[in-house]
mmCIF file of C-alpha atoms in Angstrom:
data_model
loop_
_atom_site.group_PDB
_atom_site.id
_atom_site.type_symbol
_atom_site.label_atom_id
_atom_site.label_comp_id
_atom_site.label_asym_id
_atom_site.label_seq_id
_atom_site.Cartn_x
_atom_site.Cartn_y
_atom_site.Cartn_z
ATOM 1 C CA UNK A 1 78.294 110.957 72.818
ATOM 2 C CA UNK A 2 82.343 111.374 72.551
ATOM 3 C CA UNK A 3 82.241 114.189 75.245
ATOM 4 C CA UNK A 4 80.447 111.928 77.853
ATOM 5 C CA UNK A 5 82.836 108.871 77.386
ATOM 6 C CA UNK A 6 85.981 111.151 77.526
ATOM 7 C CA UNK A 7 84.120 113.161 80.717
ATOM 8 C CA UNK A 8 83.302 109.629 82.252
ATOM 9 C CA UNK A 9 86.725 107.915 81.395
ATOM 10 C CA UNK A 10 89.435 111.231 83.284
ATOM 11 C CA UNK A 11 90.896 108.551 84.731
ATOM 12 C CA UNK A 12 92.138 107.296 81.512
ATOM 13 C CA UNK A 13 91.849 110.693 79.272
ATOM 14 C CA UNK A 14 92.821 114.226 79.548
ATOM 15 C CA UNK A 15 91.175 117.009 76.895
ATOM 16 C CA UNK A 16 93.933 120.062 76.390
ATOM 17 C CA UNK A 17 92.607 122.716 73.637
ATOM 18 C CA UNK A 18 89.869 120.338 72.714
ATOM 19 C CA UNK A 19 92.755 117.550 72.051
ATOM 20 C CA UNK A 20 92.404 114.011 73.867
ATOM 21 C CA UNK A 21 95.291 112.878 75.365
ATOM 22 C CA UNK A 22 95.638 109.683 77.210
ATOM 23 C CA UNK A 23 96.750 110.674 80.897
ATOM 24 C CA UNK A 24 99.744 110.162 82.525
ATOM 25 C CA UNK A 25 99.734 110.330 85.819
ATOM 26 C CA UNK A 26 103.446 110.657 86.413
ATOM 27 C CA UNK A 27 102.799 114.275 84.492
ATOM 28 C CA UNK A 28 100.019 114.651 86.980
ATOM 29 C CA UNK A 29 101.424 117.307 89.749
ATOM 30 C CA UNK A 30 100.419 116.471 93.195
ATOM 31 C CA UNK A 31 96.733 116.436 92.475
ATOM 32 C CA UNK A 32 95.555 117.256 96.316
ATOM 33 C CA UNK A 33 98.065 120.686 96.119
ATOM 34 C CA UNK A 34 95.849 122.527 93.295
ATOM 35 C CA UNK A 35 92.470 121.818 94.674
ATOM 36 C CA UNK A 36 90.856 124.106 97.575
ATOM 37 C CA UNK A 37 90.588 122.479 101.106
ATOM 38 C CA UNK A 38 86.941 121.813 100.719
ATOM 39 C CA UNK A 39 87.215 119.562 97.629
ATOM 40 C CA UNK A 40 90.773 118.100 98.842
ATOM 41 C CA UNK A 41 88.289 117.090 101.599
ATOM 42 C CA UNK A 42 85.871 115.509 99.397
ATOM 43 C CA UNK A 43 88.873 113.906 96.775
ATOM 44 C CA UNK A 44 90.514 111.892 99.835
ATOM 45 C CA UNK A 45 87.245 110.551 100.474
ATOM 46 C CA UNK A 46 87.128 109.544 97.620
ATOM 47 C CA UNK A 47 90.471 108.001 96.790
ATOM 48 C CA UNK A 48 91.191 104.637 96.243
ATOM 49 C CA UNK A 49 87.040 103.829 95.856
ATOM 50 C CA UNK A 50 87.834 102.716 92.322
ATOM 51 C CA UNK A 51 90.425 100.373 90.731
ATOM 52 C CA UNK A 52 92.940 101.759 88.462
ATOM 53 C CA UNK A 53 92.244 101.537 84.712
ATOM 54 C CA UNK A 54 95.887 101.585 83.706
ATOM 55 C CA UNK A 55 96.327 98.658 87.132
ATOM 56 C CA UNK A 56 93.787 96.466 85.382
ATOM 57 C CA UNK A 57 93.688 97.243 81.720
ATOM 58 C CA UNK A 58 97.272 98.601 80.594
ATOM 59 C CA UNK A 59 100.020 95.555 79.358
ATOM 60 C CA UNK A 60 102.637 97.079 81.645
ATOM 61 C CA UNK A 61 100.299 98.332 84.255
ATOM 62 C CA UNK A 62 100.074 101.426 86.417
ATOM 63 C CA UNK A 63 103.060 103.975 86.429
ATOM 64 C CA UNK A 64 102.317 104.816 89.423
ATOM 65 C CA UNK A 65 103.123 102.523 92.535
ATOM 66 C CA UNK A 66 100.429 102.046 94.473
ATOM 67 C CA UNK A 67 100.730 104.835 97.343
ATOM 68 C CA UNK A 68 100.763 107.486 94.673
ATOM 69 C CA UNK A 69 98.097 106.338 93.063
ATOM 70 C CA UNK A 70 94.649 107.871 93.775
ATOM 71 C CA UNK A 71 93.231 104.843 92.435
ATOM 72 C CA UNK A 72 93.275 101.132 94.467
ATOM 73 C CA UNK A 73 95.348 98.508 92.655
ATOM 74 C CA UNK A 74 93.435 95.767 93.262
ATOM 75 C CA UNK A 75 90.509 94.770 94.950
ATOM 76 C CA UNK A 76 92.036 94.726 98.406
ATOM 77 C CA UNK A 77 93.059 98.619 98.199
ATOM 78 C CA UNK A 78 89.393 99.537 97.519
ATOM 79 C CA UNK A 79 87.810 101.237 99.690
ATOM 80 C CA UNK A 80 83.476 101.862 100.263
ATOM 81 C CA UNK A 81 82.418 104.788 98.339
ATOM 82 C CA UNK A 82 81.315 107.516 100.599
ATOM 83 C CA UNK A 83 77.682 108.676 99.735
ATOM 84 C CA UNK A 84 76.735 112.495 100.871
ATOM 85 C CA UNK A 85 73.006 112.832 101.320
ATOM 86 C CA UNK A 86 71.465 115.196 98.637
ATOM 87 C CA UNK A 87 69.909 118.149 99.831
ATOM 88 C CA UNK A 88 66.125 117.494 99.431
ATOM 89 C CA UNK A 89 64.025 120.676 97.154
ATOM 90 C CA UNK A 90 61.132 121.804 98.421
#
């Protein structure tokens, strides 16, 4: 339902107190600062292996130039998604 599109769309929305916001990523603070070293590991694998909503969708575009960005503006920034094996259950 609604929680799964605003779950699958954090790029474009931000829940506070069970209020949807639309993100702003110039409000954003440095985003690899409050993570732990493990998953800042795993989020700069991971940047820039999806274009940028706002990039493609928004009238004036991203507000963020493209080095800030964790997101690839364009299809020339993108980069292959990294796949981690999954740990196989007996």
């Amino acid at each position: 339902g609604l929680q799964t599109l605003l779950r699958n769309s954090h790029q474009v929305f931000r829940v506070v107190n069970g209020r949807v916001h639309i993100r702003d990523w110039r409000e954003e603070t440095l985003w690899e600062t409050k993570q732990p070293e493990a998953k800042q590991r795993v989020l700069s694998k991971a940047c820039k292996t999806r274009l940028c909503w706002f990039f493609t969708h928004h009238p004036d575009g991203c507000a963020l130039s493209a080095d800030c960005c964790p997101f690839a503006h364009g299809p020339a920034e993108l980069r292959p998604p990294r796949t981690t094996p999954r740990k196989k259950i007996p």
